[in-house]
């Protein structure tokens, strides 16, 4: 079985990367991680990749004065590794339109909210402030507008009465770690088709929803 050659872009602790690494250890998993790229040398996720014997690269955004040159360096590293699908996993740089177009429908992202609610930063505090009853995460194809694009999987959790942003974040993170491996599996199995602004999965309207009860 040919496994989908996947590159993961990170900026930090890499717990979603770890969830993908763990998923890839299953013999029947349809993707393999062939490269992890961080835009910071101190990203803790690089150690996770190294422990799993996955090649790593640091493409430091500080080394570039122009975003286009940074994007081109990322693109070159991904192509050199013959990456077929890019997973953004806590990658904190905004990518340019040319890069996004070049990887259209071949790049997915995980965002810690139930998009279209709460794009951007501080999603957990904002969900609490808005009095949301449920909150969660979204795995979606990347489009030029930040935190936008056809949604593959959403995982939701309840918001509980004594939540603060940290408690809620931890509950969301647990569902992220299920949602991202599921989304990558669906894409790598060829079960996901982009249809305009949304996806079909096995010929039926997406997204797949994971609704945790606690
Ligand atoms: C996650 O909450 C993810 O949804 C967001 O950034 C965070 C990354 O965490 N995009 P980690 O580095 O995967 O632990």
mmCIF file of C-alpha atoms and ligand atoms in Angstrom:
data_model
loop_
_atom_site.group_PDB
_atom_site.id
_atom_site.type_symbol
_atom_site.label_atom_id
_atom_site.label_comp_id
_atom_site.label_asym_id
_atom_site.label_seq_id
_atom_site.Cartn_x
_atom_site.Cartn_y
_atom_site.Cartn_z
ATOM 1 C CA UNK A 1 0.000 0.000 0.000
ATOM 2 C CA UNK A 2 1.433 3.400 -1.002
ATOM 3 C CA UNK A 3 0.976 5.785 1.888
ATOM 4 C CA UNK A 4 0.342 9.465 1.275
ATOM 5 C CA UNK A 5 3.580 11.384 1.730
ATOM 6 C CA UNK A 6 2.736 14.027 4.310
ATOM 7 C CA UNK A 7 4.698 17.042 5.507
ATOM 8 C CA UNK A 8 3.802 18.700 8.808
ATOM 9 C CA UNK A 9 4.497 22.378 9.542
ATOM 10 C CA UNK A 10 4.778 23.404 13.185
ATOM 11 C CA UNK A 11 5.800 26.357 15.331
ATOM 12 C CA UNK A 12 5.562 25.024 18.876
ATOM 13 C CA UNK A 13 4.877 22.133 21.202
ATOM 14 C CA UNK A 14 3.597 19.787 18.486
ATOM 15 C CA UNK A 15 0.948 17.827 20.351
ATOM 16 C CA UNK A 16 -1.122 17.577 17.174
ATOM 17 C CA UNK A 17 1.997 16.474 15.325
ATOM 18 C CA UNK A 18 2.357 13.778 17.993
ATOM 19 C CA UNK A 19 -1.226 12.633 17.415
ATOM 20 C CA UNK A 20 -0.457 12.304 13.704
ATOM 21 C CA UNK A 21 2.833 10.488 14.398
ATOM 22 C CA UNK A 22 0.993 8.055 16.668
ATOM 23 C CA UNK A 23 -1.737 7.476 14.086
ATOM 24 C CA UNK A 24 0.873 6.722 11.442
ATOM 25 C CA UNK A 25 2.250 3.852 13.508
ATOM 26 C CA UNK A 26 -0.873 1.813 12.727
ATOM 27 C CA UNK A 27 -0.087 -0.594 9.895
ATOM 28 C CA UNK A 28 -3.254 0.220 7.987
ATOM 29 C CA UNK A 29 -2.940 4.017 8.281
ATOM 30 C CA UNK A 30 -2.925 5.494 4.753
ATOM 31 C CA UNK A 31 -0.454 8.358 5.367
ATOM 32 C CA UNK A 32 3.169 8.644 6.487
ATOM 33 C CA UNK A 33 5.002 11.724 7.720
ATOM 34 C CA UNK A 34 8.103 12.205 5.598
ATOM 35 C CA UNK A 35 9.125 15.665 6.807
ATOM 36 C CA UNK A 36 8.469 18.030 9.708
ATOM 37 C CA UNK A 37 9.326 21.684 9.186
ATOM 38 C CA UNK A 38 9.412 24.279 11.948
ATOM 39 C CA UNK A 39 9.792 28.007 11.482
ATOM 40 C CA UNK A 40 11.607 28.212 14.833
ATOM 41 C CA UNK A 41 14.589 26.143 15.944
ATOM 42 C CA UNK A 42 13.181 25.939 19.490
ATOM 43 C CA UNK A 43 9.866 24.349 18.497
ATOM 44 C CA UNK A 44 9.461 21.442 20.930
ATOM 45 C CA UNK A 45 7.697 19.441 18.249
ATOM 46 C CA UNK A 46 11.042 18.977 16.482
ATOM 47 C CA UNK A 47 12.096 16.632 19.298
ATOM 48 C CA UNK A 48 8.916 14.617 18.853
ATOM 49 C CA UNK A 49 9.739 14.179 15.168
ATOM 50 C CA UNK A 50 13.341 13.272 15.897
ATOM 51 C CA UNK A 51 12.230 10.654 18.446
ATOM 52 C CA UNK A 52 10.035 9.143 15.741
ATOM 53 C CA UNK A 53 13.007 9.224 13.315
ATOM 54 C CA UNK A 54 11.205 11.624 10.987
ATOM 55 C CA UNK A 55 13.443 14.043 9.044
ATOM 56 C CA UNK A 56 13.181 17.641 10.257
ATOM 57 C CA UNK A 57 14.023 21.008 8.791
ATOM 58 C CA UNK A 58 14.089 24.447 10.342
ATOM 59 C CA UNK A 59 13.064 27.184 7.921
ATOM 60 C CA UNK A 60 13.431 30.210 10.181
ATOM 61 C CA UNK A 61 11.179 33.055 9.109
ATOM 62 C CA UNK A 62 13.614 35.465 10.754
ATOM 63 C CA UNK A 63 16.178 34.493 8.152
ATOM 64 C CA UNK A 64 14.075 36.057 5.386
ATOM 65 C CA UNK A 65 13.215 39.680 4.800
ATOM 66 C CA UNK A 66 10.463 38.863 2.272
ATOM 67 C CA UNK A 67 7.578 36.515 2.922
ATOM 68 C CA UNK A 68 7.751 35.231 -0.652
ATOM 69 C CA UNK A 69 11.310 34.004 -0.068
ATOM 70 C CA UNK A 70 10.272 32.249 3.163
ATOM 71 C CA UNK A 71 7.359 30.602 1.347
ATOM 72 C CA UNK A 72 9.674 29.564 -1.503
ATOM 73 C CA UNK A 73 12.064 27.926 0.969
ATOM 74 C CA UNK A 74 9.175 25.993 2.528
ATOM 75 C CA UNK A 75 7.931 24.967 -0.882
ATOM 76 C CA UNK A 76 11.380 23.780 -1.961
ATOM 77 C CA UNK A 77 11.819 21.684 1.190
ATOM 78 C CA UNK A 78 8.395 20.087 0.733
ATOM 79 C CA UNK A 79 9.001 19.297 -2.929
ATOM 80 C CA UNK A 80 12.463 17.926 -2.242
ATOM 81 C CA UNK A 81 10.881 15.471 0.200
ATOM 82 C CA UNK A 82 8.220 14.635 -2.432
ATOM 83 C CA UNK A 83 5.469 15.702 -0.041
ATOM 84 C CA UNK A 84 1.963 15.160 -1.423
ATOM 85 C CA UNK A 85 -0.077 16.687 1.410
ATOM 86 C CA UNK A 86 0.802 19.425 3.910
ATOM 87 C CA UNK A 87 -0.637 19.478 7.435
ATOM 88 C CA UNK A 88 -0.399 22.748 9.335
ATOM 89 C CA UNK A 89 -0.288 21.851 13.030
ATOM 90 C CA UNK A 90 0.075 24.939 15.168
ATOM 91 C CA UNK A 91 1.998 26.723 12.426
ATOM 92 C CA UNK A 92 1.902 30.374 13.417
ATOM 93 C CA UNK A 93 2.981 32.106 10.197
ATOM 94 C CA UNK A 94 0.544 33.414 7.618
ATOM 95 C CA UNK A 95 1.363 31.904 4.225
ATOM 96 C CA UNK A 96 1.280 33.892 0.998
ATOM 97 C CA UNK A 97 -1.306 33.494 -1.755
ATOM 98 C CA UNK A 98 1.124 31.887 -4.210
ATOM 99 C CA UNK A 99 2.097 29.196 -1.730
ATOM 100 C CA UNK A 100 -1.525 28.541 -0.816
ATOM 101 C CA UNK A 101 -2.527 28.314 -4.482
ATOM 102 C CA UNK A 102 0.351 25.949 -5.217
ATOM 103 C CA UNK A 103 -0.908 23.598 -2.474
ATOM 104 C CA UNK A 104 -4.630 24.118 -3.081
ATOM 105 C CA UNK A 105 -6.614 21.082 -1.902
ATOM 106 C CA UNK A 106 -3.305 19.545 -0.797
ATOM 107 C CA UNK A 107 -2.915 21.504 2.460
ATOM 108 C CA UNK A 108 -5.023 21.183 5.612
ATOM 109 C CA UNK A 109 -5.045 23.027 8.925
ATOM 110 C CA UNK A 110 -6.425 22.497 12.413
ATOM 111 C CA UNK A 111 -8.014 25.465 14.135
ATOM 112 C CA UNK A 112 -9.223 25.491 17.763
ATOM 113 C CA UNK A 113 -12.825 26.569 17.226
ATOM 114 C CA UNK A 114 -15.943 25.455 15.444
ATOM 115 C CA UNK A 115 -15.432 27.542 12.315
ATOM 116 C CA UNK A 116 -16.882 29.815 11.063
ATOM 117 C CA UNK A 117 -17.116 30.860 14.718
ATOM 118 C CA UNK A 118 -13.996 32.375 16.257
ATOM 119 C CA UNK A 119 -11.368 32.535 13.544
ATOM 120 C CA UNK A 120 -8.065 34.025 14.713
ATOM 121 C CA UNK A 121 -6.443 33.908 18.135
ATOM 122 C CA UNK A 122 -7.661 33.467 21.744
ATOM 123 C CA UNK A 123 -10.535 31.289 20.615
ATOM 124 C CA UNK A 124 -11.175 29.694 23.997
ATOM 125 C CA UNK A 125 -11.483 32.960 25.915
ATOM 126 C CA UNK A 126 -13.698 34.350 23.163
ATOM 127 C CA UNK A 127 -15.973 31.283 23.194
ATOM 128 C CA UNK A 128 -16.367 31.662 26.970
ATOM 129 C CA UNK A 129 -17.042 35.387 26.690
ATOM 130 C CA UNK A 130 -19.680 34.727 24.034
ATOM 131 C CA UNK A 131 -21.437 32.199 26.289
ATOM 132 C CA UNK A 132 -20.981 29.353 23.809
ATOM 133 C CA UNK A 133 -22.578 26.066 24.918
ATOM 134 C CA UNK A 134 -20.224 23.987 22.777
ATOM 135 C CA UNK A 135 -16.762 24.689 21.431
ATOM 136 C CA UNK A 136 -14.241 22.623 19.558
ATOM 137 C CA UNK A 137 -11.930 22.333 16.609
ATOM 138 C CA UNK A 138 -12.029 22.304 12.837
ATOM 139 C CA UNK A 139 -9.826 20.578 10.266
ATOM 140 C CA UNK A 140 -10.157 22.281 6.903
ATOM 141 C CA UNK A 141 -8.482 22.750 3.548
ATOM 142 C CA UNK A 142 -6.462 25.966 3.523
ATOM 143 C CA UNK A 143 -7.664 28.930 1.500
ATOM 144 C CA UNK A 144 -6.303 32.416 1.145
ATOM 145 C CA UNK A 145 -8.537 33.828 3.883
ATOM 146 C CA UNK A 146 -7.102 32.854 7.297
ATOM 147 C CA UNK A 147 -9.055 30.078 9.102
ATOM 148 C CA UNK A 148 -11.324 29.543 6.133
ATOM 149 C CA UNK A 149 -11.795 26.729 3.654
ATOM 150 C CA UNK A 150 -13.775 23.529 3.046
ATOM 151 C CA UNK A 151 -14.284 21.747 6.370
ATOM 152 C CA UNK A 152 -13.395 18.055 6.630
ATOM 153 C CA UNK A 153 -13.887 17.266 10.342
ATOM 154 C CA UNK A 154 -15.228 19.192 13.335
ATOM 155 C CA UNK A 155 -14.844 17.963 16.897
ATOM 156 C CA UNK A 156 -16.948 19.545 19.594
ATOM 157 C CA UNK A 157 -16.926 19.483 23.394
ATOM 158 C CA UNK A 158 -19.327 20.943 25.954
ATOM 159 C CA UNK A 159 -18.466 24.202 27.686
ATOM 160 C CA UNK A 160 -18.799 23.502 31.418
ATOM 161 C CA UNK A 161 -19.905 25.937 34.132
ATOM 162 C CA UNK A 162 -16.536 26.224 35.888
ATOM 163 C CA UNK A 163 -14.463 26.459 32.710
ATOM 164 C CA UNK A 164 -11.702 28.957 32.272
ATOM 165 C CA UNK A 165 -9.793 29.328 29.020
ATOM 166 C CA UNK A 166 -7.139 26.779 30.074
ATOM 167 C CA UNK A 167 -9.613 24.103 31.111
ATOM 168 C CA UNK A 168 -11.595 24.577 27.946
ATOM 169 C CA UNK A 169 -8.430 24.535 25.835
ATOM 170 C CA UNK A 170 -7.407 21.203 27.350
ATOM 171 C CA UNK A 171 -10.794 19.675 26.562
ATOM 172 C CA UNK A 172 -10.639 20.991 22.988
ATOM 173 C CA UNK A 173 -7.069 19.751 22.581
ATOM 174 C CA UNK A 174 -8.171 16.208 23.434
ATOM 175 C CA UNK A 175 -10.709 16.296 20.624
ATOM 176 C CA UNK A 176 -8.135 17.910 18.287
ATOM 177 C CA UNK A 177 -5.967 14.850 18.802
ATOM 178 C CA UNK A 178 -8.795 12.667 17.489
ATOM 179 C CA UNK A 179 -10.007 15.001 14.759
ATOM 180 C CA UNK A 180 -6.700 15.586 12.973
ATOM 181 C CA UNK A 181 -5.733 11.912 12.541
ATOM 182 C CA UNK A 182 -9.281 11.191 11.356
ATOM 183 C CA UNK A 183 -9.181 14.002 8.796
ATOM 184 C CA UNK A 184 -5.788 12.928 7.491
ATOM 185 C CA UNK A 185 -7.021 9.359 7.206
ATOM 186 C CA UNK A 186 -10.093 10.423 5.213
ATOM 187 C CA UNK A 187 -8.029 12.591 2.855
ATOM 188 C CA UNK A 188 -5.284 9.999 2.407
ATOM 189 C CA UNK A 189 -7.860 7.311 1.679
ATOM 190 C CA UNK A 190 -9.174 9.488 -1.155
ATOM 191 C CA UNK A 191 -12.606 9.677 0.449
ATOM 192 C CA UNK A 192 -12.755 13.506 0.486
ATOM 193 C CA UNK A 193 -13.752 15.582 -2.557
ATOM 194 C CA UNK A 194 -13.776 19.366 -2.505
ATOM 195 C CA UNK A 195 -17.029 20.727 -3.927
ATOM 196 C CA UNK A 196 -16.945 24.509 -3.950
ATOM 197 C CA UNK A 197 -16.802 25.761 -0.362
ATOM 198 C CA UNK A 198 -17.417 22.388 1.242
ATOM 199 C CA UNK A 199 -16.451 18.745 0.940
ATOM 200 C CA UNK A 200 -18.106 15.464 0.153
ATOM 201 C CA UNK A 201 -16.978 12.431 2.072
ATOM 202 C CA UNK A 202 -17.813 9.084 0.500
ATOM 203 C CA UNK A 203 -20.118 11.044 -1.812
ATOM 204 C CA UNK A 204 -22.134 12.595 1.033
ATOM 205 C CA UNK A 205 -22.014 16.171 2.304
ATOM 206 C CA UNK A 206 -19.302 16.737 4.943
ATOM 207 C CA UNK A 207 -17.986 17.489 7.429
ATOM 208 C CA UNK A 208 -17.619 14.484 9.703
ATOM 209 C CA UNK A 209 -18.509 15.486 13.264
ATOM 210 C CA UNK A 210 -16.978 14.133 16.450
ATOM 211 C CA UNK A 211 -19.112 15.276 19.359
ATOM 212 C CA UNK A 212 -17.543 14.451 22.709
ATOM 213 C CA UNK A 213 -19.939 14.306 25.657
ATOM 214 C CA UNK A 214 -17.316 15.432 28.191
HETATM 215 C C1 LIG B 1 -3.667 23.828 18.545
HETATM 216 O O1 LIG B 1 -4.631 24.283 19.446
HETATM 217 C C2 LIG B 1 -4.130 24.034 17.133
HETATM 218 O O2 LIG B 1 -5.502 23.892 16.964
HETATM 219 C C3 LIG B 1 -3.716 25.463 16.870
HETATM 220 O O3 LIG B 1 -2.497 25.617 17.540
HETATM 221 C C4 LIG B 1 -2.406 24.681 18.601
HETATM 222 C C5 LIG B 1 -1.175 23.881 18.376
HETATM 223 O O4 LIG B 1 -0.888 23.007 19.432
HETATM 224 N N1 LIG B 1 -3.682 25.723 15.455
HETATM 225 P P1 LIG B 1 0.198 21.880 19.254
HETATM 226 O O5 LIG B 1 1.499 22.577 18.839
HETATM 227 O O6 LIG B 1 -0.278 20.935 18.194
HETATM 228 O O7 LIG B 1 0.326 21.227 20.586
#
